[in-house]
Amino acid sequence: MPVYQAPLRDYQFVLNELLNVYQQDGLKGFDEIDTDLVSAILQGMADFSTNILLPLNPVGDLEGCRLEGGQVKTPTGFKGAYEQFVENGWATLTSDSEYGGQGLPSVVGLFILEITAATNMSFGMYPGLTHGAYFAIHTHGSDELKQKYLEKLGCGEWTGTMNLTESHAGTDLALLRAKALPVGEGQYAITGEKIFISSGDHDMTDNIVHLVLARLPDAPAGVKGISLFAVPKYLINDDGSLGEANQLSATGLEHKMGLRGNSTCVMLFDGAIGELVGQPHEGLRAMFTMMNHSRLGVGIQGLGVSDIAYQNALIYAKDRIQGRALSGPKDSDKAADPILVHGDVRRMLLAQKTFNEGTRGLMGQQSLWLDTSKRHSNPGKAKEAAALAAFFTPVVKGFVTDQAFKACVDAQQVYGGHGYIHEWGMEQFVRDLRISMIYEGTNGVQALDLVGRKLLSDKGAALNLWSGMVKQLIGDNQSNTAMQPYLSGLIHAAGDLEKATHFIAGAADKSPDMIGAASMPYLQLTGITALAWIWVRAASTALQALEAGTQETVFYQSKLKSAQFYMDYWAVQTSSLRLQIEASSQDIVDFDEELF
Amino acid sequence: MPVYQAPLRDYQFVLNELLNVYQQDGLKGFDEIDTDLVSAILQGMADFSTNILLPLNPVGDLEGCRLEGGQVKTPTGFKGAYEQFVENGWATLTSDSEYGGQGLPSVVGLFILEITAATNMSFGMYPGLTHGAYFAIHTHGSDELKQKYLEKLGCGEWTGTMNLTESHAGTDLALLRAKALPVGEGQYAITGEKIFISSGDHDMTDNIVHLVLARLPDAPAGVKGISLFAVPKYLINDDGSLGEANQLSATGLEHKMGLRGNSTCVMLFDGAIGELVGQPHEGLRAMFTMMNHSRLGVGIQGLGVSDIAYQNALIYAKDRIQGRALSGPKDSDKAADPILVHGDVRRMLLAQKTFNEGTRGLMGQQSLWLDTSKRHSNPGKAKEAAALAAFFTPVVKGFVTDQAFKACVDAQQVYGGHGYIHEWGMEQFVRDLRISMIYEGTNGVQALDLVGRKLLSDKGAALNLWSGMVKQLIGDNQSNTAMQPYLSGLIHAAGDLEKATHFIAGAADKSPDMIGAASMPYLQLTGITALAWIWVRAASTALQALEAGTQETVFYQSKLKSAQFYMDYWAVQTSSLRLQIEASSQDIVDFDEELF
């Protein structure tokens, strides 16, 4: 069975060295955070996850969820684990202190999500989706709605869900049909069927708050006629106690490739009573403000699962003896060398390691931008951070989960035949993580969001902002000889990104469809360049620590060597991505349907 | 549930236009083949697979195999389907006519394997592994052994297995411990445990012939002390009738990610009686002569599953309406456009289509080289073909299954959330095919085989032979203006391959471990270049057909446009692969173990 060590040292690196989270000018309260408390929280979560969540991961996979008498039963042990999770306060870390939360920086919550996803992705979905519901009500709900729901959701006493998809309406929400009829006193009767509802029903909490997209009777057609409603499983009495069951139920459970410990439900709303969240017909806007957070949440699932897969593949590669190094035996006392001596095993592991660590930095940066966008005292800085966070949202979702999945497949590959067998746990990581490339908007939708909405719609303003930061970093380090090996990779990647952007801007005028054709290579190109930017910063930090005579030479040497490998293996991939964009976009558009 | 159309038109293209299989000088008998009969055979297999094997594919996945009282029960319907498969003669197509076979070209057998793998990969493993056992005995067995086994194996009345792996000895067969004690009369008592034995036991035939690697008492250590034995499940009396049960049994079934309709057994040999195949201590050599065939067999599984996944993704993309084309509505009568209008959906489908068709050509070529190596009247030509087949063996196994798996993941992606749900069948393709990257030597082993054994050991002779063919093709088409768009991609890829080869030759002298580090990008680079070579030939053929005024304009236009896309999307990937080889190989070797 897989083991796990939460990357606590790397968390400190990201928090204190790469991002300096606690020394952000203009972020009120961040400089007063008890950093020892944060360390203790992360350590506590690491222990809980390793001891409780990790052993439950194969249980969830084998047992799955069951639908009995209209109620979903979660796998053995999930309910108890969830109670501990809530009791220990891990659900409240980043919740608003006004509603009983602890108000910690998002990046701390991000790492909690990473640890949870690494050890039990299915379990992590129950509290994870609650964040989305909490955030929707927090941002768009009336005061009454906030009073009704936020404290219970914020502390995890209740969970939340997102009900968007219908069988004929996934990516295209304009097609959705669920209806909402006003029944007086600000209440609505919701009717319709929703599919693929994660955590749609379960037995872990007394109540579940469904956020449901539906159409009011006077709704215009398309996405401009969608409203958002909060619809509880059990109605809530005026005194806050639970009343009768609402007219809704889980009518089916999906049989999935993985993520089997999470209940993916078909939900039937049959005149269920709910209340509007935000304004009529502005449900899509309410959903979109959640996207930056929920897509970051999916990205961090990618990182978590990729990291635990890497950790186990590394252990296996050190332990499994098979064959000899090409340069001659490395461990003559044994019948064979550990497979870590083989170049291709090392290649796979280094590709995983450098992706994981770089991604952790980028996602931390993204969390900090999100906090800055909401909490910075200077509105200009907040706006800039919002633009950057919006730009990188499809990157931390789409690029990260694509590459994290590949990393898991490589980690499984290190195990040879044992990677294909259930008992070793590696194949579950691959099956579980596969969904991350699909939900919260497929990665193709992410790519289109990046190119269409985030790049072209604002005429490249967000990209220019970030490019300025990249150029600044290059300029700051240009005269530092020791930094040259790392800089050159970033310069190479950023150059390809610039050329590809230029191509896309030109193509947009010629043929809009070419934008879509180019979008996925462009997403990958952007992601690889972003990690190169992170790795240059990590290398610079590591060099300074080594020059300052740190005792932790192994940690910082590893950062330097990893940065070098990243540039030489990952960053060089931008060459072909740029060529793909420039050469194949027109072919893709021109390919007549009958020729497929 | 998935549907399937065997690519019969493309088979004719490969047989008659790309390879001219029936007009090969020096291949005795090929020019006398009844081509209508071949067409009828392929059509018959297509019908059988679509009607019988395809509906059984999810049955095998859901039921799996069961071990009851030491006997494996295959899923419902498998036994009946196997009986039909044998009755219809599909097991004998390429078997030697001396032993009741039909002696058809390997490429015909290859297409039968493709259809079988596409519709039911688990089922295909039962007859598939039989080919390997048949071939081992055919090549290395004594006349007595041939008389005993070949006819029964060749017609599928019995099946065969390969027993190599032990729990501590997978890639490294030097470590294996199974023992063989001589017991007189040319018989041996085999003792040991083998794992991961595909089709190790089942209920579909009266007997199963296990080919087992074991050590004789006087065996030297390592791979030079391994012998190969034929060990039947039921002993065979002198009159050919079946005698008592041999001392062997399946003691366990593996719980796997996929391929659940095939029985993957732990086999215990407890003094089981067997006979030597080939010479004592030369078992590894006997295994190696099978590798060219068995690895091609794994590669064709990749193509088969990738193709059925593509076919269904294309149907879904035409059928599923969601969103509008960026350039404006394409189907205004409907509420949305089919998702085939979206550039990124087209990109995924074209990547699959061009990979599949190119691979079909390459694997057909490989089959023809294998036939030529064994049957050509000119020993020099036979030797050349043998060298080419050996060089491309790791390519058609490792490159093809790596890319086929990615293609399946992309096909699944086209389905969005429905791709993750069992009932649509796409996720099974991904789970089933994942093993193809691992068994018959992991793809990392393939990469090392290519660089170490096939490239460097013969000082590039085989590669030079093929490079000569590539240069010849380029030269032949250089003055043809219409061919320039396709040629340039091949020239680009071949140039990168030449540079990468030069780097590896240099690195071999400096640091042998760097060869391993560079091996996987080199394998991919070689594979991509090989398909570019096939696509130039396909484009040339298509141009000629169009110039000659063919009625099938759609078929040939599709070939031309596909060739163009291949060059602009696939062939450009060699740039980054070359950079990876040149830049990261040293980093990989230099990365100290403690820094991981």
Short mmCIF file of C-alpha atoms in Angstrom, two decimals, chain A residues 165-173 175 195-196 254-260 264 310 314 318 320-328 330 335-336 338 340-350 353-354 402 405-406 408-414 416-423 427 430-435 437-438 442-445 447-448 492 511-521 553-555 557-558 561-562 564-570 572-577 579-581 583-584 587-596, chain B residues 165-173 175 195-196 254-260 264 310 314 318 320-328 330 335-336 338 340-350 353-354 402 405-406 408-414 416-423 427 430-435 437-438 442-445 447-448 492 511-521 553-555 557-558 561-562 564-570 572-577 579-581 583-584 587-596:
data_model
loop_
_atom_site.label_atom_id
_atom_site.label_comp_id
_atom_site.label_asym_id
_atom_site.label_seq_id
_atom_site.Cartn_x
_atom_site.Cartn_y
_atom_site.Cartn_z
CA THR A 165 -24.62 19.73 -15.45
CA GLU A 166 -27.67 18.17 -17.10
CA SER A 167 -27.38 15.21 -19.43
CA HIS A 168 -27.61 17.38 -22.54
CA ALA A 169 -25.85 20.41 -21.05
CA GLY A 170 -22.30 20.08 -19.79
CA THR A 171 -19.85 22.60 -21.21
CA ASP A 172 -22.73 24.52 -22.74
CA LEU A 173 -24.82 25.79 -19.84
CA LEU A 175 -28.80 24.54 -22.91
CA ILE A 195 -26.06 14.63 -13.41
CA PHE A 196 -22.45 14.14 -12.32
CA GLU A 254 -22.50 6.79 -11.57
CA HIS A 255 -20.15 3.85 -12.11
CA LYS A 256 -16.86 5.55 -12.69
CA MET A 257 -13.30 4.80 -13.73
CA GLY A 258 -12.12 5.98 -10.33
CA LEU A 259 -12.89 8.42 -7.50
CA ARG A 260 -15.23 5.70 -6.31
CA THR A 264 -21.29 11.04 -8.01
CA TYR A 310 6.14 10.24 -7.19
CA LEU A 314 10.95 6.83 -5.83
CA LYS A 318 15.42 2.60 -4.61
CA ARG A 320 13.51 -2.81 -6.42
CA ILE A 321 16.68 -4.44 -7.73
CA GLN A 322 16.71 -5.38 -11.38
CA GLY A 323 19.55 -5.30 -13.88
CA ARG A 324 22.81 -3.39 -13.68
CA ALA A 325 23.78 0.20 -14.43
CA LEU A 326 25.09 0.55 -17.98
CA SER A 327 28.34 1.91 -16.55
CA GLY A 328 28.81 -1.22 -14.42
CA LYS A 330 26.64 0.04 -8.50
CA ALA A 335 22.26 -9.68 -7.21
CA ALA A 336 21.28 -6.53 -9.11
CA PRO A 338 18.24 -0.74 -7.63
CA LEU A 340 17.10 4.05 -9.75
CA VAL A 341 20.46 3.56 -11.53
CA HIS A 342 18.71 3.33 -14.89
CA GLY A 343 18.63 6.53 -16.87
CA ASP A 344 15.06 6.19 -18.03
CA VAL A 345 13.76 5.53 -14.52
CA ARG A 346 15.62 8.66 -13.37
CA ARG A 347 14.19 10.61 -16.30
CA MET A 348 10.65 9.70 -15.32
CA LEU A 349 11.21 10.50 -11.65
CA LEU A 350 12.93 13.82 -12.37
CA LYS A 353 9.72 15.82 -9.18
CA THR A 354 10.45 19.03 -11.05
CA ASP A 402 -2.85 17.25 -17.84
CA PHE A 405 -1.96 12.74 -15.00
CA LYS A 406 1.05 12.01 -17.19
CA CYS A 408 1.03 9.52 -12.42
CA VAL A 409 1.18 7.31 -15.49
CA ASP A 410 4.99 7.57 -15.35
CA ALA A 411 5.03 6.80 -11.62
CA GLN A 412 2.91 3.73 -12.33
CA GLN A 413 5.36 2.81 -15.10
CA VAL A 414 8.27 2.76 -12.65
CA GLY A 416 6.47 -2.30 -14.08
CA GLY A 417 3.83 -5.03 -13.86
CA HIS A 418 3.20 -4.25 -10.20
CA GLY A 419 1.95 -0.83 -11.24
CA TYR A 420 -0.97 -2.47 -13.02
CA ILE A 421 -2.09 -4.47 -9.97
CA HIS A 422 -4.61 -3.06 -7.54
CA GLU A 423 -2.79 -3.97 -4.35
CA GLU A 427 -3.23 2.25 -10.71
CA VAL A 430 -4.16 7.07 -12.34
CA ARG A 431 -7.86 6.17 -12.37
CA ASP A 432 -8.79 8.69 -9.70
CA LEU A 433 -6.86 11.57 -11.18
CA ARG A 434 -8.18 11.08 -14.71
CA ILE A 435 -11.38 12.98 -13.82
CA MET A 437 -8.82 16.72 -16.65
CA ILE A 438 -12.57 16.67 -17.23
CA THR A 442 -12.63 20.05 -19.52
CA ASN A 443 -9.03 20.98 -20.16
CA GLY A 444 -10.01 21.87 -23.70
CA VAL A 445 -12.40 24.42 -22.22
CA ALA A 447 -7.39 26.15 -23.11
CA LEU A 448 -10.13 28.07 -24.88
CA HIS A 492 14.00 30.19 -24.48
CA SER A 511 -10.09 32.97 -38.62
CA PRO A 512 -11.60 32.71 -35.14
CA ASP A 513 -11.67 28.91 -35.36
CA MET A 514 -7.88 28.85 -35.53
CA ILE A 515 -7.80 30.17 -31.98
CA GLY A 516 -9.47 27.03 -30.77
CA ALA A 517 -7.18 24.87 -32.86
CA ALA A 518 -4.11 26.49 -31.29
CA SER A 519 -5.45 26.70 -27.76
CA MET A 520 -4.16 23.48 -26.20
CA PRO A 521 -0.54 23.74 -27.32
CA THR A 553 22.82 21.78 1.53
CA VAL A 554 20.97 18.73 0.24
CA PHE A 555 17.64 20.57 0.09
CA GLN A 557 21.37 21.59 -4.02
CA SER A 558 18.37 19.55 -5.00
CA LYS A 561 19.86 20.56 -9.88
CA SER A 562 16.12 20.29 -10.31
CA GLN A 564 18.67 22.70 -14.27
CA PHE A 565 16.82 19.55 -15.25
CA TYR A 566 13.59 21.49 -15.62
CA MET A 567 15.20 23.86 -18.10
CA ASP A 568 16.86 21.08 -20.09
CA TYR A 569 13.93 18.67 -20.18
CA TRP A 570 10.72 20.64 -19.70
CA VAL A 572 12.82 22.86 -24.29
CA GLN A 573 9.36 21.46 -25.05
CA THR A 574 8.17 24.96 -25.92
CA SER A 575 10.00 24.78 -29.27
CA SER A 576 7.73 22.09 -30.62
CA LEU A 577 4.61 23.54 -29.03
CA LEU A 579 5.83 25.00 -34.11
CA GLN A 580 2.58 23.07 -33.61
CA ILE A 581 0.66 26.29 -33.08
CA ALA A 583 1.99 25.05 -38.46
CA SER A 584 -1.06 22.96 -37.62
CA ASP A 587 -4.75 22.41 -41.09
CA ILE A 588 -7.11 21.70 -38.20
CA VAL A 589 -9.62 24.29 -39.33
CA ASP A 590 -9.38 23.29 -42.99
CA PHE A 591 -9.98 19.58 -42.41
CA ASP A 592 -13.39 18.94 -43.97
CA GLU A 593 -15.79 16.97 -41.84
CA GLU A 594 -16.21 14.27 -44.50
CA LEU A 595 -12.45 13.59 -44.49
CA PHE A 596 -12.39 12.43 -40.84
CA THR B 165 8.34 -13.45 -14.72
CA GLU B 166 8.91 -14.33 -11.08
CA SER B 167 8.07 -11.90 -8.30
CA HIS B 168 11.68 -10.76 -7.93
CA ALA B 169 12.60 -11.17 -11.59
CA GLY B 170 10.76 -9.18 -14.22
CA THR B 171 12.96 -7.17 -16.56
CA ASP B 172 16.03 -8.91 -15.16
CA LEU B 173 15.66 -12.56 -16.10
CA LEU B 175 17.58 -13.38 -11.34
CA ILE B 195 3.59 -14.41 -11.77
CA PHE B 196 1.71 -12.21 -14.26
CA GLU B 254 -4.27 -10.73 -10.15
CA HIS B 255 -6.69 -7.86 -9.57
CA LYS B 256 -5.82 -5.49 -12.34
CA MET B 257 -6.55 -2.01 -13.58
CA GLY B 258 -8.03 -3.50 -16.72
CA LEU B 259 -7.79 -6.44 -19.12
CA ARG B 260 -10.03 -8.19 -16.63
CA THR B 264 -3.55 -13.12 -15.25
CA TYR B 310 -11.02 7.14 -32.19
CA LEU B 314 -15.52 10.83 -33.80
CA LYS B 318 -20.50 14.58 -34.61
CA ARG B 320 -23.02 15.72 -29.26
CA ILE B 321 -24.15 19.33 -29.60
CA GLN B 322 -22.61 21.81 -27.22
CA GLY B 323 -21.63 25.42 -27.78
CA ARG B 324 -21.08 27.22 -31.06
CA ALA B 325 -18.14 27.43 -33.47
CA LEU B 326 -15.98 30.47 -32.71
CA SER B 327 -16.60 31.67 -36.24
CA GLY B 328 -20.38 31.58 -35.73
CA LYS B 330 -22.60 26.04 -38.10
CA ALA B 335 -29.66 24.60 -30.14
CA ALA B 336 -25.92 24.16 -30.48
CA PRO B 338 -21.79 19.43 -32.85
CA LEU B 340 -16.61 18.57 -33.97
CA VAL B 341 -16.66 22.28 -34.88
CA HIS B 342 -14.33 23.08 -31.97
CA GLY B 343 -10.67 23.36 -32.86
CA ASP B 344 -9.40 21.47 -29.86
CA VAL B 345 -11.77 18.54 -30.43
CA ARG B 346 -10.56 18.41 -34.04
CA ARG B 347 -6.95 18.59 -32.87
CA MET B 348 -7.42 15.57 -30.61
CA LEU B 349 -9.23 13.57 -33.29
CA LEU B 350 -6.69 14.40 -35.99
CA LYS B 353 -6.42 9.53 -36.79
CA THR B 354 -3.03 10.34 -38.26
CA ASP B 402 2.91 4.96 -25.54
CA PHE B 405 -2.44 5.11 -24.80
CA LYS B 406 -2.32 8.89 -25.12
CA CYS B 408 -7.13 6.65 -25.99
CA VAL B 409 -6.93 9.23 -23.21
CA ASP B 410 -7.69 11.92 -25.80
CA ALA B 411 -10.59 9.92 -27.21
CA GLN B 412 -11.96 9.58 -23.69
CA GLN B 413 -11.50 13.33 -23.28
CA VAL B 414 -13.73 14.05 -26.28
CA GLY B 416 -16.22 14.93 -21.37
CA GLY B 417 -17.80 13.54 -18.19
CA HIS B 418 -19.34 10.66 -20.10
CA GLY B 419 -15.83 9.43 -20.88
CA TYR B 420 -15.29 8.77 -17.18
CA ILE B 421 -18.42 6.63 -16.80
CA HIS B 422 -18.29 2.89 -17.31
CA GLU B 423 -21.38 2.58 -19.49
CA GLU B 427 -12.65 4.41 -19.80
CA VAL B 430 -7.82 3.39 -21.32
CA ARG B 431 -7.61 0.89 -18.47
CA ASP B 432 -7.17 -2.10 -20.75
CA LEU B 433 -4.55 -0.55 -22.95
CA ARG B 434 -2.41 0.74 -20.07
CA ILE B 435 -0.80 -2.71 -19.69
CA MET B 437 3.17 -0.09 -22.10
CA ILE B 438 4.36 -2.54 -19.45
CA THR B 442 8.32 -2.11 -20.34
CA ASN B 443 8.58 0.72 -22.81
CA GLY B 444 11.68 1.89 -20.95
CA VAL B 445 13.22 -1.49 -21.77
CA ALA B 447 13.91 2.34 -25.47
CA LEU B 448 17.09 0.85 -24.05
CA HIS B 492 12.85 18.09 -40.51
CA SER B 511 29.26 7.86 -20.15
CA PRO B 512 27.25 4.69 -20.83
CA ASP B 513 24.56 5.80 -18.36
CA MET B 514 23.74 8.76 -20.58
CA ILE B 515 22.52 6.33 -23.22
CA GLY B 516 19.80 5.17 -20.88
CA ALA B 517 18.94 8.75 -19.97
CA ALA B 518 18.49 9.66 -23.63
CA SER B 519 16.76 6.46 -24.67
CA MET B 520 13.08 7.35 -24.31
CA PRO B 521 13.13 10.67 -26.17
CA THR B 553 -11.64 11.26 -53.90
CA VAL B 554 -12.70 11.48 -50.27
CA PHE B 555 -10.46 8.58 -49.25
CA GLN B 557 -8.01 13.60 -50.11
CA SER B 558 -8.23 12.48 -46.52
CA LYS B 561 -4.78 16.28 -45.62
CA SER B 562 -3.86 13.80 -42.92
CA GLN B 564 -0.19 17.47 -43.99
CA PHE B 565 -1.51 17.52 -40.44
CA TYR B 566 0.92 14.80 -39.42
CA MET B 567 3.87 16.86 -40.61
CA ASP B 568 2.63 20.05 -38.97
CA TYR B 569 1.56 18.57 -35.65
CA TRP B 570 3.47 15.35 -35.10
CA VAL B 572 7.52 19.09 -35.44
CA GLN B 573 7.73 17.33 -32.07
CA THR B 574 11.16 16.02 -33.00
CA SER B 575 12.69 19.46 -32.35
CA SER B 576 12.03 19.30 -28.65
CA LEU B 577 12.86 15.61 -28.39
CA LEU B 579 16.83 19.21 -27.47
CA GLN B 580 15.82 16.99 -24.55
CA ILE B 581 18.34 14.36 -25.56
CA ALA B 583 20.45 18.96 -22.94
CA SER B 584 19.07 16.73 -20.21
CA ASP B 587 21.64 16.20 -15.86
CA ILE B 588 19.88 12.88 -15.42
CA VAL B 589 23.10 10.98 -14.87
CA ASP B 590 24.56 13.63 -12.58
CA PHE B 591 21.56 13.85 -10.25
CA ASP B 592 22.83 12.40 -6.96
CA GLU B 593 20.58 9.84 -5.35
CA GLU B 594 20.30 11.87 -2.14
CA LEU B 595 18.93 14.86 -4.07
CA PHE B 596 15.79 13.02 -5.22
#
